[in-house]
PDB file of C-alpha atoms in Angstrom:
ATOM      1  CA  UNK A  22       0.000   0.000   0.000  1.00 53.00           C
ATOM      2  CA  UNK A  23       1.640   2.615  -1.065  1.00 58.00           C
ATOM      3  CA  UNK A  24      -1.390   5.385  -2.540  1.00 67.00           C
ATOM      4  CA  UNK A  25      -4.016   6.210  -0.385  1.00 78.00           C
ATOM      5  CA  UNK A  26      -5.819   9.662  -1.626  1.00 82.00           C
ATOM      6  CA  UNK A  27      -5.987  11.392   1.178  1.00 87.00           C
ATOM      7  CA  UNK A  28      -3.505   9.720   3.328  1.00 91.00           C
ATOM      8  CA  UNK A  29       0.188   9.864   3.827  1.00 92.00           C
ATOM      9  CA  UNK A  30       1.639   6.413   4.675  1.00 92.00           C
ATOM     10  CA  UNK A  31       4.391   6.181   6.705  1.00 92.00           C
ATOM     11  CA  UNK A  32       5.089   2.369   8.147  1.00 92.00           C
ATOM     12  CA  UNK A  33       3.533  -1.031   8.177  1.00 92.00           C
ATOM     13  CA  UNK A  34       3.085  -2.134  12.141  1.00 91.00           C
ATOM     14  CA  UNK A  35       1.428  -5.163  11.420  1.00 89.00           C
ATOM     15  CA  UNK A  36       0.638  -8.174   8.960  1.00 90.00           C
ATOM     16  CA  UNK A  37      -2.470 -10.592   9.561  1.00 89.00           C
ATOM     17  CA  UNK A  38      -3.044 -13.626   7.006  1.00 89.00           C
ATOM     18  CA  UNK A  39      -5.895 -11.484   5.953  1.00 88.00           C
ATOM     19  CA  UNK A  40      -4.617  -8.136   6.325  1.00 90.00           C
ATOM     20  CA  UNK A  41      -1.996  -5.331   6.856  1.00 92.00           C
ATOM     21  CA  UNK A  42      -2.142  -2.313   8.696  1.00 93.00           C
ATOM     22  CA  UNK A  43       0.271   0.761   8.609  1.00 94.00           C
ATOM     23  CA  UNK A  44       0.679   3.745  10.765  1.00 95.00           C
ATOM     24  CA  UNK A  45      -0.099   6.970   8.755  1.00 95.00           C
ATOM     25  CA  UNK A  46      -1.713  10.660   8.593  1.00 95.00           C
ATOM     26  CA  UNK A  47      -4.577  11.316   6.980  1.00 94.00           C
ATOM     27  CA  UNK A  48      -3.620  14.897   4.928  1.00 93.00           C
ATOM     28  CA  UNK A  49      -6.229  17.516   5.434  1.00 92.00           C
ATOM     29  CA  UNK A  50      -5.822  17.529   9.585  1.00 94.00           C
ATOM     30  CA  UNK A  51      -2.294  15.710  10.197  1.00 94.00           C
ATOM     31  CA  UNK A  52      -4.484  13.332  12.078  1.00 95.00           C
ATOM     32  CA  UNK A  53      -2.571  10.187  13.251  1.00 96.00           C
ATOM     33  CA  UNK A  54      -4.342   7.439  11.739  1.00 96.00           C
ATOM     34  CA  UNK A  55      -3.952   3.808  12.031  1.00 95.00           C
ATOM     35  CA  UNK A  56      -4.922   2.170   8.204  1.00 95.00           C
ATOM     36  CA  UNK A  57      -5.954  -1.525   7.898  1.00 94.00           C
ATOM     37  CA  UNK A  58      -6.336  -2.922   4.094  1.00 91.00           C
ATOM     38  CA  UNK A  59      -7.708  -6.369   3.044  1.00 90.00           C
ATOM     39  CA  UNK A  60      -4.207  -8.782   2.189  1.00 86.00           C
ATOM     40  CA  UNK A  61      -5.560  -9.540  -1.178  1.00 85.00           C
ATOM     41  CA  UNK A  62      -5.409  -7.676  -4.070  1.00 83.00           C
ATOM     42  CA  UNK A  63      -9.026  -9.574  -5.406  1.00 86.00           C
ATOM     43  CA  UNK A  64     -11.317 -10.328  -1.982  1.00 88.00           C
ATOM     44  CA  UNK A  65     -14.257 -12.418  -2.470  1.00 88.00           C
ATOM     45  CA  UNK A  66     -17.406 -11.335  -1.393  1.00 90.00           C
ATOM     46  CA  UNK A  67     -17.478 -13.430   1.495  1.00 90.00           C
ATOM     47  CA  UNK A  68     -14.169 -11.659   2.635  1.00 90.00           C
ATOM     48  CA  UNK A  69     -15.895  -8.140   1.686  1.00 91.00           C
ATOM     49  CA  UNK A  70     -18.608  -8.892   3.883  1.00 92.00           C
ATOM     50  CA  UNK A  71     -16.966  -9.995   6.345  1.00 92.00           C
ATOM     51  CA  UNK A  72     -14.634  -7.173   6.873  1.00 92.00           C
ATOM     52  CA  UNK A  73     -17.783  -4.701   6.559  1.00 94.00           C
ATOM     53  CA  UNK A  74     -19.253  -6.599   9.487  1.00 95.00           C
ATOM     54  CA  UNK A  75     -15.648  -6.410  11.756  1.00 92.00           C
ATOM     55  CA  UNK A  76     -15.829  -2.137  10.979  1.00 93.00           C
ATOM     56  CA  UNK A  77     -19.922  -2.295  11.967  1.00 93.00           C
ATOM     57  CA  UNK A  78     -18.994  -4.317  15.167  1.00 90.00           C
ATOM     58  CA  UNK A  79     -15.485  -2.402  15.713  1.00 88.00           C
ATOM     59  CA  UNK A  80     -17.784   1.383  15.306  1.00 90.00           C
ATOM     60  CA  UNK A  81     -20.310   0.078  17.632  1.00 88.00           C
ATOM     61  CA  UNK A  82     -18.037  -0.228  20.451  1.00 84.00           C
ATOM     62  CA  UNK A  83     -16.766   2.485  23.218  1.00 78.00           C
ATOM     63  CA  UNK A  84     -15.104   3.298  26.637  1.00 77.00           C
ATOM     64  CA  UNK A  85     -11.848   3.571  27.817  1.00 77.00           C
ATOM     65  CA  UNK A  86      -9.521   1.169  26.026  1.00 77.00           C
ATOM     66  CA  UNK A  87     -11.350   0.858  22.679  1.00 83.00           C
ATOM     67  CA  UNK A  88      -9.794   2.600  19.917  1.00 87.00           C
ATOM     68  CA  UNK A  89     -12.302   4.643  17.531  1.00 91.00           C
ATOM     69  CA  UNK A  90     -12.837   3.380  14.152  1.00 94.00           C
ATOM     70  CA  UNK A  91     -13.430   6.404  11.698  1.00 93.00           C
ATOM     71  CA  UNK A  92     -14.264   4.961   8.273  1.00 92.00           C
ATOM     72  CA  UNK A  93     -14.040   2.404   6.020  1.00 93.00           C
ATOM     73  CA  UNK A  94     -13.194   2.882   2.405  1.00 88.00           C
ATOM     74  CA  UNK A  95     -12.719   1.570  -1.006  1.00 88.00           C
ATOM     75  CA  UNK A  96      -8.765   0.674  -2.048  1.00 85.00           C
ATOM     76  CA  UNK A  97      -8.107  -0.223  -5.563  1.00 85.00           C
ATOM     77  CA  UNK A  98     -10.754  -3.970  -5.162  1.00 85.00           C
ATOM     78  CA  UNK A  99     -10.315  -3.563  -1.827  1.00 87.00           C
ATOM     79  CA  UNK A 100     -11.654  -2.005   1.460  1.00 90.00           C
ATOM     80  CA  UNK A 101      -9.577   0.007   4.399  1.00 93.00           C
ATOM     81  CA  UNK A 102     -10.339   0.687   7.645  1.00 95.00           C
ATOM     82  CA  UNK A 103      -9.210   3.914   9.049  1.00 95.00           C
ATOM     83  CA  UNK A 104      -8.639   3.893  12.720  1.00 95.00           C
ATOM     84  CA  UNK A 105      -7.595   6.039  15.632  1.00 93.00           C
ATOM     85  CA  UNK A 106      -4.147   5.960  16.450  1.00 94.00           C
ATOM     86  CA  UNK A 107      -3.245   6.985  19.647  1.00 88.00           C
ATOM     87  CA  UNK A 108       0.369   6.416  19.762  1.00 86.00           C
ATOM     88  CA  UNK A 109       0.338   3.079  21.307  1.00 84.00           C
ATOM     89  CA  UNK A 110       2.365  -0.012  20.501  1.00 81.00           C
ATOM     90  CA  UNK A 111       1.461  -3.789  20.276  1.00 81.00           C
ATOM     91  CA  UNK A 112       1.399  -5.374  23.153  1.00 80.00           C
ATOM     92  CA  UNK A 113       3.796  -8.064  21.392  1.00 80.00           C
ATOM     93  CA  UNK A 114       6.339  -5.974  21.012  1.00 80.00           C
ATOM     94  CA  UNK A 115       5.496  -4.398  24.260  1.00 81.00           C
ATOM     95  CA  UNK A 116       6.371  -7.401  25.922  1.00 81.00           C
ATOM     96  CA  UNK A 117       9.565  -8.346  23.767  1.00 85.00           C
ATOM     97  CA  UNK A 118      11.343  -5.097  24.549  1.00 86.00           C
ATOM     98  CA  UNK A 119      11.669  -5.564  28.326  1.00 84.00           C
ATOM     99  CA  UNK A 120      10.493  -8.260  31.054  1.00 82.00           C
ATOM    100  CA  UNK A 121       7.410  -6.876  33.594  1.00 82.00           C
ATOM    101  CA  UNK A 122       7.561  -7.178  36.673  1.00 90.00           C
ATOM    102  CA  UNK A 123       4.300  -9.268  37.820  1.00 92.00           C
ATOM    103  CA  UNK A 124       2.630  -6.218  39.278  1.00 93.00           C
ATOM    104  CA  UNK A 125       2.940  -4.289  36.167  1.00 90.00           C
ATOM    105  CA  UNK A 126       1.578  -7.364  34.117  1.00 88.00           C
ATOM    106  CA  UNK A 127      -1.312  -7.727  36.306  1.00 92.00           C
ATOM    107  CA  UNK A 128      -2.068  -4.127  35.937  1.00 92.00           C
ATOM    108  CA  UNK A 129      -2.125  -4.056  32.444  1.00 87.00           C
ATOM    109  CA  UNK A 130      -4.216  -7.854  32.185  1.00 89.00           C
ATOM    110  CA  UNK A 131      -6.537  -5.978  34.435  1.00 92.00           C
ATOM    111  CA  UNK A 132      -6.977  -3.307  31.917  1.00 87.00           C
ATOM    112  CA  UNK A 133      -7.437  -5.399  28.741  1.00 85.00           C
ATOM    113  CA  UNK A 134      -9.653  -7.653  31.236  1.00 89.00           C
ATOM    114  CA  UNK A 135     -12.018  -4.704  31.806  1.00 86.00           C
ATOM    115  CA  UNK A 136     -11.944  -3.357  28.551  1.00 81.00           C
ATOM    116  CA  UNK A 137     -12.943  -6.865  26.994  1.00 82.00           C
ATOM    117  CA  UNK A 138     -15.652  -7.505  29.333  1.00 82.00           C
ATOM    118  CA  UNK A 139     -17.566  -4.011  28.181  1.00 76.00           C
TER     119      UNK A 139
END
């Protein structure tokens, strides 16, 4: 993905077997965005649909800990999904960078604990 009207790319954070998602800004605000594209370059429907239904569910949710989804839109034969990006970093890599100390794991299972349950 490198031509996005509208949106300046600037790195790839993250590749599913269905999809890829990149950090970038979307041009007319400098708004951090987070961008998430369908892998293949021809979905079927059934992978159309079903990627319209994970941006209904994804819009429908809120609270602390959810990130805002703004958008979804067309990409070449494809969809994207342009979400809020609030700086934050996977919790993967998170983890890979440094040990944590069980209190500071437990806080932070709390968290995603909470957030899941709403």
């Amino acid at each position: 993905m490198t031509d996005l009207t509208g949106y300046q790319i600037l790195s790839p954070i993250y590749e599913s077997a269905n999809s890829l998602v990149y950090r970038g800004i979307r041009e007319r605000d400098n708004l951090p965005m987070i961008l998430k594209v369908l892998k293949q370059d021809y979905p079927n429907p059934s992978e159309l649909t079903r990627y319209k239904q994970e941006y209904e569910i994804t819009r429908s949710l809120a609270g602390k800990g959810v990130v805002k989804v703004y958008d979804l839109h067309r990409y070449q034969n494809s969809l994207v999904m342009t979400l809020e990006d609030f700086g934050g970093k996977s919790l993967k890599g998170w983890m890979t960078e440094r040990p944590f100390p069980l209190g500071e794991f437990l806080t932070v299972a709390i968290a995603i604990s909470e957030s899941l349950a709403k």
